[in-house]
Amino acid sequence: MSTISVTVNGRTYQSDVEPRTLLVHYLREQLNLTGTHIGCDTSQCGACVVHINGQSVKSCTVLAVQADGAEITTIEGLAQNGQLHPLQEGFWEKHGLQCGYCTPGMIMSAYDLLQQNPNPTEDEIRHGLEGNLCRCTGYQNIVKAVQYAADKMNGSGNSPGE
Amino acid sequence: MIPGEFQYFAPTTVDEAVSLLQQHGEDAKLLGGGHSLLPAMKLRLTTPAVLIDVTKISDIKGVSVNGSVTVGGGATYHAVASNDAVRSACGVLADCVAQIGDTQVRNRGTIGGSLAHADPAADLPAVALALGATITAQGPGGARTINADDMFVEMLTTALEPNEIITSVSFPRLGAGAGAAYEKMRQPASRYAIVGVAAYVKLGSDGNVAEARVAVTGAGPKATRQDATEAAITGTNGDDAAIAAATDKAGEDMDYLGDIHASEEYRRAMVKVYTKRALAKAIAQARG
């Protein structure tokens, strides 16, 4: 067992983990943060994307011990004071999900994208979400959801009514 | 899927990592970004008893551009792809790493990890060969340099000793009269190269191709220089006919691998297509 100290969504945890514990299992099973999903478990589908120190990563392919000392943000950390994050709101408003399994990872990847590129083109959104697979939507409404969030975060206010 | 049990170390210096490697010998593996190693461990294709995490060694994460472009072995693809100085001094390197995997892979994967793992479909080995990169590795006896040409021995096997760690990789700055390009057919899900071709050319004062290096990845067991293509383009004026003639010789003298994504025959054909594109782009860039 190793002892790690991580800050997840602003709260600091000291935990004992086996070195082989994957970050996604630690988040889901030790911290009960089950918003982060396990999809393919082979670092392709992106359902498990969380942020480590501000960068999006696939948490099925990171060891929990590697996150020692890090700040982690999961989907549970986006809403503030009961207010959905613009991305969460965008997925709601634009019907960016059907079954919802990929949604937490999609949103966390989109969050990384919008931090680096606050005003992405449609192509840039599709490129930025390359690491996330959705088997329901055909991606169209996911792209619209990210555009909605970008507009809202940029304060243009154009998108909601279209 | 959960990896087998192992002991975990996270050294903060290269010396410490090397001495752990010496201590644990063949039982130990270095962990960089982990996007090749951890999936293999989850499938129990490999079960190292000891993992030495090199991502906490800050000395090997730097990226600097002076007379050449020097990238730490632990620098991530993202750190290289997003570095403006790298992009202006050696654009092909930034272009190549920006095409690896997806954002999340690039946030974790490292330059040293890619070269040390030597996956047959990895992108970076082709660019390292075409640019004549120099790899610096540190072992118990100190540091030594390995030319990219000597690095890739066979599939997943390099010239590194088991107790060595890649501390940095040096790529040339592409000055006036030089051009380089990496052209890739990617597997749409994994984004590994089905075929990737890197080409470097340097023009002489007469405007003809004075020097050329071309390397293919993805098609066979290891990244491979294309000597016949290089010889055919060198000394020519680099026009379409010269490129076509050189391209004809590409991929003739190498081993191929086929898989569910592409047969050997298809890869052989695509080596020519992508060699042509890479050479044309490199020559156009060299001409400014």
Short mmCIF file of C-alpha atoms in Angstrom, two decimals:
data_model
loop_
_atom_site.label_atom_id
_atom_site.label_comp_id
_atom_site.label_asym_id
_atom_site.label_seq_id
_atom_site.Cartn_x
_atom_site.Cartn_y
_atom_site.Cartn_z
CA MET A 1 0.00 0.00 0.00
CA SER A 2 1.08 3.56 -0.70
CA THR A 3 -0.37 6.63 0.90
CA ILE A 4 -1.35 9.41 -1.45
CA SER A 5 -2.67 12.90 -0.92
CA VAL A 6 -4.84 14.28 -3.68
CA THR A 7 -7.18 17.21 -4.01
CA VAL A 8 -10.31 16.22 -5.87
CA ASN A 9 -12.81 18.92 -6.78
CA GLY A 10 -11.28 21.17 -4.14
CA ARG A 11 -11.34 18.66 -1.30
CA THR A 12 -8.14 17.01 -0.08
CA TYR A 13 -8.03 13.29 0.59
CA GLN A 14 -5.35 11.11 2.18
CA SER A 15 -5.80 7.57 0.95
CA ASP A 16 -4.06 4.23 1.02
CA VAL A 17 -3.94 2.68 -2.43
CA GLU A 18 -2.26 -0.31 -3.97
CA PRO A 19 0.26 0.86 -6.56
CA ARG A 20 -1.68 -1.00 -9.24
CA THR A 21 -4.93 0.82 -8.48
CA LEU A 22 -5.99 2.79 -11.53
CA LEU A 23 -7.02 6.38 -10.97
CA VAL A 24 -10.51 5.69 -12.30
CA HIS A 25 -11.02 2.86 -9.80
CA TYR A 26 -9.74 5.05 -6.98
CA LEU A 27 -12.16 7.85 -7.89
CA ARG A 28 -15.14 5.58 -8.32
CA GLU A 29 -14.61 2.99 -5.63
CA GLN A 30 -12.66 4.74 -2.88
CA LEU A 31 -14.05 8.26 -3.23
CA ASN A 32 -17.45 7.14 -4.57
CA LEU A 33 -17.23 9.68 -7.38
CA THR A 34 -19.04 7.52 -9.90
CA GLY A 35 -19.64 10.29 -12.44
CA THR A 36 -16.39 9.26 -14.12
CA HIS A 37 -17.25 6.23 -16.22
CA ILE A 38 -15.31 3.21 -17.40
CA GLY A 39 -16.05 2.47 -21.03
CA CYS A 40 -13.48 0.61 -23.10
CA ASP A 41 -10.85 0.41 -20.35
CA THR A 42 -8.22 0.55 -23.12
CA SER A 43 -7.60 4.33 -23.29
CA GLN A 44 -9.61 4.81 -26.45
CA CYS A 45 -13.20 5.80 -25.62
CA GLY A 46 -12.65 8.72 -23.24
CA ALA A 47 -15.55 7.93 -20.87
CA CYS A 48 -13.05 8.17 -17.98
CA VAL A 49 -11.55 11.59 -18.78
CA VAL A 50 -10.73 13.73 -15.75
CA HIS A 51 -8.30 16.60 -15.29
CA ILE A 52 -4.98 16.29 -13.49
CA ASN A 53 -3.49 19.69 -12.74
CA GLY A 54 -5.67 21.21 -15.44
CA GLN A 55 -4.88 18.72 -18.21
CA SER A 56 -7.37 16.16 -19.44
CA VAL A 57 -6.28 12.54 -19.05
CA LYS A 58 -7.83 9.12 -19.43
CA SER A 59 -8.03 7.95 -15.84
CA CYS A 60 -8.13 4.26 -16.85
CA THR A 61 -4.53 4.67 -17.98
CA VAL A 62 -3.07 6.53 -15.02
CA LEU A 63 -2.17 4.96 -11.69
CA ALA A 64 -3.68 6.53 -8.60
CA VAL A 65 -0.18 6.73 -7.07
CA GLN A 66 0.93 8.86 -10.01
CA ALA A 67 -1.66 11.45 -8.99
CA ASP A 68 -0.07 11.90 -5.55
CA GLY A 69 0.05 15.61 -4.81
CA ALA A 70 -2.09 16.51 -7.80
CA GLU A 71 -5.27 18.50 -8.17
CA ILE A 72 -7.96 16.49 -9.88
CA THR A 73 -11.22 17.71 -11.33
CA THR A 74 -13.99 15.28 -12.20
CA ILE A 75 -17.42 15.88 -13.70
CA GLU A 76 -18.75 16.31 -10.17
CA GLY A 77 -16.49 19.35 -9.77
CA LEU A 78 -17.90 21.44 -12.63
CA ALA A 79 -21.23 22.66 -11.28
CA GLN A 80 -20.84 25.49 -8.80
CA ASN A 81 -23.40 26.24 -6.08
CA GLY A 82 -26.00 24.12 -7.81
CA GLN A 83 -25.53 25.99 -11.10
CA LEU A 84 -24.69 23.73 -14.02
CA HIS A 85 -21.48 24.56 -15.85
CA PRO A 86 -22.19 26.04 -19.33
CA LEU A 87 -21.00 22.77 -20.85
CA GLN A 88 -23.42 20.73 -18.77
CA GLU A 89 -26.15 23.19 -19.64
CA GLY A 90 -25.19 22.98 -23.32
CA PHE A 91 -25.47 19.19 -23.37
CA TRP A 92 -28.91 19.55 -21.79
CA GLU A 93 -30.14 22.33 -24.05
CA LYS A 94 -28.75 20.91 -27.30
CA HIS A 95 -29.64 17.30 -26.62
CA GLY A 96 -25.96 16.39 -26.64
CA LEU A 97 -26.61 13.02 -25.10
CA GLN A 98 -28.88 10.06 -25.45
CA CYS A 99 -27.76 7.25 -23.15
CA GLY A 100 -25.36 9.60 -21.38
CA TYR A 101 -22.58 7.09 -20.83
CA CYS A 102 -19.94 9.07 -22.70
CA THR A 103 -21.16 12.45 -21.45
CA PRO A 104 -18.92 13.02 -18.40
CA GLY A 105 -15.82 12.28 -20.46
CA MET A 106 -17.07 14.35 -23.38
CA ILE A 107 -17.65 17.31 -21.09
CA MET A 108 -14.26 16.99 -19.40
CA SER A 109 -12.49 16.84 -22.79
CA ALA A 110 -14.52 19.78 -24.06
CA TYR A 111 -13.60 21.68 -20.90
CA ASP A 112 -9.90 21.15 -21.67
CA LEU A 113 -10.50 22.26 -25.27
CA LEU A 114 -12.32 25.46 -24.26
CA GLN A 115 -9.61 26.35 -21.77
CA GLN A 116 -7.02 26.22 -24.54
CA ASN A 117 -9.23 27.54 -27.31
CA PRO A 118 -12.20 29.54 -25.99
CA ASN A 119 -13.65 30.10 -29.44
CA PRO A 120 -13.17 26.89 -31.43
CA THR A 121 -14.46 26.28 -34.94
CA GLU A 122 -16.59 23.23 -35.62
CA ASP A 123 -13.52 21.43 -36.97
CA GLU A 124 -11.52 22.32 -33.91
CA ILE A 125 -14.28 20.99 -31.66
CA ARG A 126 -14.37 17.70 -33.57
CA HIS A 127 -10.57 17.48 -33.46
CA GLY A 128 -10.55 18.33 -29.74
CA LEU A 129 -13.01 15.54 -29.00
CA GLU A 130 -11.13 12.90 -31.01
CA GLY A 131 -10.34 10.97 -27.89
CA ASN A 132 -14.00 10.49 -26.97
CA LEU A 133 -16.39 8.03 -28.53
CA CYS A 134 -20.19 8.36 -28.52
CA ARG A 135 -22.25 5.50 -29.90
CA CYS A 136 -25.65 7.29 -29.79
CA THR A 137 -25.66 10.83 -31.06
CA GLY A 138 -23.61 10.88 -34.22
CA TYR A 139 -21.77 13.77 -32.54
CA GLN A 140 -23.80 16.56 -34.20
CA ASN A 141 -25.51 17.68 -31.04
CA ILE A 142 -22.37 17.24 -29.00
CA VAL A 143 -20.66 19.76 -31.26
CA LYS A 144 -23.65 22.09 -30.85
CA ALA A 145 -23.49 21.67 -27.08
CA VAL A 146 -19.83 22.71 -27.04
CA GLN A 147 -20.60 25.68 -29.29
CA TYR A 148 -23.40 26.66 -26.91
CA ALA A 149 -20.99 26.52 -23.98
CA ALA A 150 -18.31 28.48 -25.83
CA ASP A 151 -20.81 31.21 -26.70
CA LYS A 152 -22.11 31.36 -23.17
CA MET A 153 -18.64 31.41 -21.62
CA ASN A 154 -17.62 34.16 -24.03
CA GLY A 155 -20.65 36.10 -22.95
CA SER A 156 -22.11 36.51 -26.43
CA GLY A 157 -25.42 35.05 -25.37
CA ASN A 158 -26.30 34.31 -29.00
CA SER A 159 -26.59 30.59 -28.87
CA PRO A 160 -29.34 29.80 -26.36
CA GLY A 161 -32.15 31.17 -28.49
CA GLU A 162 -30.47 30.74 -31.88
CA MET B 1 -8.82 -4.74 -16.08
CA ILE B 2 -6.25 -4.38 -13.34
CA PRO B 3 -2.50 -4.79 -13.74
CA GLY B 4 -0.58 -7.43 -11.81
CA GLU B 5 1.06 -6.41 -8.57
CA PHE B 6 4.27 -4.43 -8.65
CA GLN B 7 6.45 -2.27 -6.46
CA TYR B 8 6.29 1.41 -7.34
CA PHE B 9 9.08 3.96 -7.15
CA ALA B 10 8.92 7.61 -8.14
CA PRO B 11 12.48 8.96 -8.20
CA THR B 12 13.02 12.67 -8.66
CA THR B 13 16.49 12.50 -10.22
CA VAL B 14 17.96 10.58 -13.16
CA ASP B 15 20.71 9.15 -10.93
CA GLU B 16 18.14 7.75 -8.58
CA ALA B 17 16.21 6.20 -11.49
CA VAL B 18 19.38 4.62 -12.89
CA SER B 19 20.35 3.15 -9.54
CA LEU B 20 16.84 1.70 -9.14
CA LEU B 21 17.20 0.17 -12.60
CA GLN B 22 20.53 -1.34 -11.59
CA GLN B 23 19.11 -2.66 -8.37
CA HIS B 24 16.06 -4.30 -9.90
CA GLY B 25 17.48 -5.33 -13.25
CA GLU B 26 15.17 -7.05 -15.71
CA ASP B 27 12.29 -7.04 -13.21
CA ALA B 28 11.91 -3.28 -13.57
CA LYS B 29 10.28 -1.14 -16.22
CA LEU B 30 10.33 2.63 -16.56
CA LEU B 31 6.92 4.28 -16.52
CA GLY B 32 6.59 7.45 -18.58
CA GLY B 33 3.21 8.50 -19.92
CA GLY B 34 2.18 4.89 -19.54
CA HIS B 35 -0.09 4.76 -22.57
CA SER B 36 1.70 1.77 -24.04
CA LEU B 37 2.91 0.13 -20.82
CA LEU B 38 -0.22 0.35 -18.65
CA PRO B 39 -2.59 -1.09 -21.29
CA ALA B 40 -0.12 -3.97 -21.81
CA MET B 41 0.01 -4.50 -18.03
CA LYS B 42 -3.78 -4.43 -17.76
CA LEU B 43 -3.93 -7.20 -20.36
CA ARG B 44 -1.17 -9.02 -18.42
CA LEU B 45 0.91 -9.07 -21.57
CA THR B 46 3.67 -7.82 -19.33
CA THR B 47 3.92 -8.14 -15.55
CA PRO B 48 6.93 -6.16 -14.34
CA ALA B 49 7.68 -6.63 -10.63
CA VAL B 50 8.89 -3.05 -10.32
CA LEU B 51 7.73 0.18 -11.94
CA ILE B 52 10.01 3.20 -11.86
CA ASP B 53 7.90 6.27 -12.60
CA VAL B 54 10.11 8.82 -14.34
CA THR B 55 7.42 11.48 -14.63
CA LYS B 56 8.53 13.14 -11.39
CA ILE B 57 12.04 13.87 -12.70
CA SER B 58 11.81 17.54 -13.60
CA ASP B 59 15.31 17.60 -15.17
CA ILE B 60 14.16 15.57 -18.16
CA LYS B 61 11.03 17.53 -19.00
CA GLY B 62 12.58 20.60 -20.56
CA VAL B 63 12.23 21.78 -24.15
CA SER B 64 14.85 24.22 -25.41
CA VAL B 65 15.66 25.71 -28.79
CA ASN B 66 19.18 27.00 -29.36
CA GLY B 67 21.50 25.77 -32.13
CA SER B 68 19.33 22.70 -32.13
CA VAL B 69 16.03 21.62 -30.62
CA THR B 70 16.62 19.68 -27.42
CA VAL B 71 13.68 17.88 -25.90
CA GLY B 72 13.80 16.13 -22.54
CA GLY B 73 13.03 12.43 -22.59
CA GLY B 74 10.18 13.11 -20.17
CA ALA B 75 8.69 16.01 -22.14
CA THR B 76 5.13 15.26 -23.22
CA TYR B 77 3.91 15.39 -26.80
CA HIS B 78 1.69 18.28 -25.73
CA ALA B 79 4.67 20.22 -24.36
CA VAL B 80 6.45 19.84 -27.71
CA ALA B 81 3.43 20.38 -29.97
CA SER B 82 2.40 23.55 -28.15
CA ASN B 83 5.91 25.06 -28.07
CA ASP B 84 6.10 27.95 -30.54
CA ALA B 85 9.90 27.97 -30.62
CA VAL B 86 9.93 24.29 -31.62
CA ARG B 87 7.31 24.94 -34.26
CA SER B 88 9.38 27.69 -35.89
CA ALA B 89 12.75 25.91 -35.60
CA CYS B 90 11.67 22.38 -36.49
CA GLY B 91 8.04 22.44 -37.61
CA VAL B 92 7.97 18.79 -38.64
CA LEU B 93 8.63 17.69 -35.07
CA ALA B 94 5.69 19.74 -33.74
CA ASP B 95 3.49 18.53 -36.62
CA CYS B 96 4.38 14.93 -35.98
CA VAL B 97 3.71 14.89 -32.25
CA ALA B 98 0.50 16.89 -32.70
CA GLN B 99 -0.81 13.93 -34.74
CA ILE B 100 -0.11 11.30 -32.08
CA GLY B 101 -3.21 9.77 -30.49
CA ASP B 102 -5.62 12.33 -29.07
CA THR B 103 -5.42 15.23 -26.62
CA GLN B 104 -5.37 12.94 -23.59
CA VAL B 105 -2.63 10.74 -25.04
CA ARG B 106 -0.57 13.82 -25.90
CA ASN B 107 -0.99 15.15 -22.37
CA ARG B 108 0.67 12.01 -21.00
CA GLY B 109 2.85 10.44 -23.69
CA THR B 110 6.54 11.34 -23.70
CA ILE B 111 9.23 11.75 -26.33
CA GLY B 112 11.60 9.36 -24.58
CA GLY B 113 8.83 6.86 -24.02
CA SER B 114 7.94 6.71 -27.70
CA LEU B 115 11.54 6.16 -28.80
CA ALA B 116 12.35 3.65 -26.06
CA HIS B 117 9.20 1.61 -26.68
CA ALA B 118 9.80 1.57 -30.46
CA ASP B 119 6.28 0.56 -31.36
CA PRO B 120 6.30 -0.39 -35.05
CA ALA B 121 3.43 2.03 -35.69
CA ALA B 122 4.74 4.94 -33.60
CA ASP B 123 5.15 8.24 -35.44
CA LEU B 124 8.20 9.75 -33.80
CA PRO B 125 10.80 7.12 -34.83
CA ALA B 126 10.32 8.05 -38.51
CA VAL B 127 10.90 11.73 -37.81
CA ALA B 128 13.90 10.94 -35.57
CA LEU B 129 15.45 8.93 -38.42
CA ALA B 130 14.69 11.46 -41.14
CA LEU B 131 16.09 14.34 -39.09
CA GLY B 132 19.12 12.40 -37.87
CA ALA B 133 18.18 12.98 -34.24
CA THR B 134 20.61 12.21 -31.45
CA ILE B 135 19.38 10.43 -28.36
CA THR B 136 21.16 10.94 -25.05
CA ALA B 137 20.83 8.10 -22.58
CA GLN B 138 22.16 7.84 -19.06
CA GLY B 139 23.22 4.60 -17.44
CA PRO B 140 25.41 3.56 -14.53
CA GLY B 141 28.54 4.50 -16.49
CA GLY B 142 27.29 8.00 -17.31
CA ALA B 143 25.71 9.50 -20.39
CA ARG B 144 26.19 8.44 -24.00
CA THR B 145 24.63 9.45 -27.28
CA ILE B 146 22.92 7.15 -29.75
CA ASN B 147 22.29 8.18 -33.36
CA ALA B 148 18.72 7.61 -34.43
CA ASP B 149 20.13 5.37 -37.20
CA ASP B 150 21.48 2.98 -34.57
CA MET B 151 18.48 3.19 -32.23
CA PHE B 152 15.83 0.93 -33.72
CA VAL B 153 17.07 -2.64 -33.72
CA GLU B 154 13.91 -4.63 -34.30
CA MET B 155 10.25 -4.59 -33.32
CA LEU B 156 9.97 -3.07 -29.80
CA THR B 157 13.72 -3.33 -29.39
CA THR B 158 16.22 -0.49 -29.30
CA ALA B 159 19.92 0.02 -28.71
CA LEU B 160 19.21 1.12 -25.13
CA GLU B 161 20.68 -1.01 -22.38
CA PRO B 162 18.20 -2.25 -19.76
CA ASN B 163 19.70 0.09 -17.17
CA GLU B 164 19.65 3.23 -19.32
CA ILE B 165 17.13 6.05 -19.45
CA ILE B 166 16.64 8.56 -22.26
CA THR B 167 17.37 11.97 -20.79
CA SER B 168 17.08 14.07 -23.95
CA VAL B 169 16.74 13.97 -27.70
CA SER B 170 18.32 16.52 -29.99
CA PHE B 171 16.78 17.45 -33.33
CA PRO B 172 18.33 19.83 -35.86
CA ARG B 173 17.01 23.29 -36.42
CA LEU B 174 15.75 23.50 -40.01
CA GLY B 175 17.41 26.53 -41.51
CA ALA B 176 17.15 28.15 -44.93
CA GLY B 177 17.28 25.64 -47.76
CA ALA B 178 16.10 22.78 -45.56
CA GLY B 179 12.65 21.28 -45.39
CA ALA B 180 11.00 18.34 -43.70
CA ALA B 181 7.54 16.82 -43.57
CA TYR B 182 5.72 13.92 -41.98
CA GLU B 183 2.78 12.44 -43.85
CA LYS B 184 0.67 9.78 -42.27
CA MET B 185 -2.24 7.48 -42.98
CA ARG B 186 -3.71 7.02 -39.56
CA GLN B 187 -5.73 4.19 -38.15
CA PRO B 188 -8.95 6.07 -37.42
CA ALA B 189 -9.58 4.68 -33.92
CA SER B 190 -6.10 4.48 -32.40
CA ARG B 191 -4.48 7.06 -34.69
CA TYR B 192 -1.36 4.95 -34.91
CA ALA B 193 0.32 5.11 -38.30
CA ILE B 194 -0.86 2.51 -40.81
CA VAL B 195 1.89 4.10 -42.87
CA GLY B 196 3.85 7.20 -41.90
CA VAL B 197 6.66 8.74 -43.93
CA ALA B 198 9.07 11.43 -42.80
CA ALA B 199 11.23 13.21 -45.36
CA TYR B 200 14.04 15.69 -44.90
CA VAL B 201 15.81 17.50 -47.72
CA LYS B 202 18.56 20.08 -47.88
CA LEU B 203 19.10 22.03 -51.08
CA GLY B 204 22.54 23.00 -52.32
CA SER B 205 23.53 26.46 -53.52
CA ASP B 206 22.56 25.36 -57.05
CA GLY B 207 19.01 24.67 -55.85
CA ASN B 208 19.33 20.91 -56.34
CA VAL B 209 18.74 18.38 -53.61
CA ALA B 210 22.09 18.05 -51.85
CA GLU B 211 20.97 15.79 -49.05
CA ALA B 212 17.85 13.72 -48.37
CA ARG B 213 16.69 11.36 -45.67
CA VAL B 214 13.44 9.46 -45.84
CA ALA B 215 12.07 7.07 -43.20
CA VAL B 216 8.96 4.91 -43.05
CA THR B 217 7.06 3.81 -39.96
CA GLY B 218 3.90 1.77 -39.45
CA ALA B 219 4.43 -0.49 -42.45
CA GLY B 220 6.90 -2.97 -41.03
CA PRO B 221 8.37 -4.20 -37.75
CA LYS B 222 10.43 -1.07 -37.19
CA ALA B 223 10.96 2.41 -38.58
CA THR B 224 13.27 2.15 -41.59
CA ARG B 225 15.36 4.54 -43.70
CA GLN B 226 14.69 4.40 -47.43
CA ASP B 227 18.22 4.41 -48.86
CA ALA B 228 17.24 3.86 -52.50
CA THR B 229 14.73 6.72 -52.43
CA GLU B 230 17.24 9.01 -50.76
CA ALA B 231 19.90 8.19 -53.38
CA ALA B 232 17.43 8.67 -56.22
CA ILE B 233 16.30 12.14 -55.15
CA THR B 234 19.77 13.41 -54.20
CA GLY B 235 21.40 15.44 -56.96
CA THR B 236 18.14 16.04 -58.80
CA ASN B 237 16.31 19.32 -59.14
CA GLY B 238 13.46 17.88 -57.03
CA ASP B 239 10.76 18.39 -59.65
CA ASP B 240 7.71 16.16 -60.00
CA ALA B 241 9.51 13.72 -62.28
CA ALA B 242 12.40 13.39 -59.85
CA ILE B 243 10.02 12.87 -56.95
CA ALA B 244 8.10 10.24 -58.92
CA ALA B 245 11.30 8.39 -59.81
CA ALA B 246 12.51 8.43 -56.20
CA THR B 247 9.10 7.38 -54.93
CA ASP B 248 9.16 4.33 -57.19
CA LYS B 249 12.04 2.98 -55.15
CA ALA B 250 10.36 3.51 -51.78
CA GLY B 251 9.46 0.49 -49.69
CA GLU B 252 11.06 -1.99 -52.09
CA ASP B 253 13.69 -3.24 -49.72
CA MET B 254 12.00 -3.59 -46.34
CA ASP B 255 9.97 -6.03 -44.26
CA TYR B 256 6.23 -5.54 -43.96
CA LEU B 257 3.60 -6.42 -41.38
CA GLY B 258 -0.07 -6.91 -42.21
CA ASP B 259 -2.94 -6.80 -39.74
CA ILE B 260 -6.73 -6.39 -39.68
CA HIS B 261 -6.37 -2.74 -40.66
CA ALA B 262 -4.18 -3.13 -43.73
CA SER B 263 -2.47 -5.96 -45.59
CA GLU B 264 1.24 -6.01 -46.36
CA GLU B 265 0.43 -5.40 -50.01
CA TYR B 266 -1.68 -2.36 -49.20
CA ARG B 267 0.97 -0.94 -46.91
CA ARG B 268 3.59 -1.45 -49.63
CA ALA B 269 1.43 0.60 -52.01
CA MET B 270 0.76 3.29 -49.41
CA VAL B 271 4.47 3.67 -48.61
CA LYS B 272 4.90 5.00 -52.13
CA VAL B 273 1.89 7.31 -51.92
CA TYR B 274 2.98 8.83 -48.63
CA THR B 275 6.64 9.02 -49.62
CA LYS B 276 5.61 11.10 -52.61
CA ARG B 277 3.57 13.46 -50.45
CA ALA B 278 6.26 13.81 -47.80
CA LEU B 279 9.03 14.43 -50.32
CA ALA B 280 6.98 16.97 -52.26
CA LYS B 281 6.10 18.84 -49.10
CA ALA B 282 9.67 18.80 -47.76
CA ILE B 283 11.08 20.07 -51.07
CA ALA B 284 8.47 22.82 -51.32
CA GLN B 285 9.29 23.90 -47.80
CA ALA B 286 13.04 23.87 -48.50
CA ARG B 287 12.47 26.17 -51.44
CA GLY B 288 10.64 28.54 -49.09
#
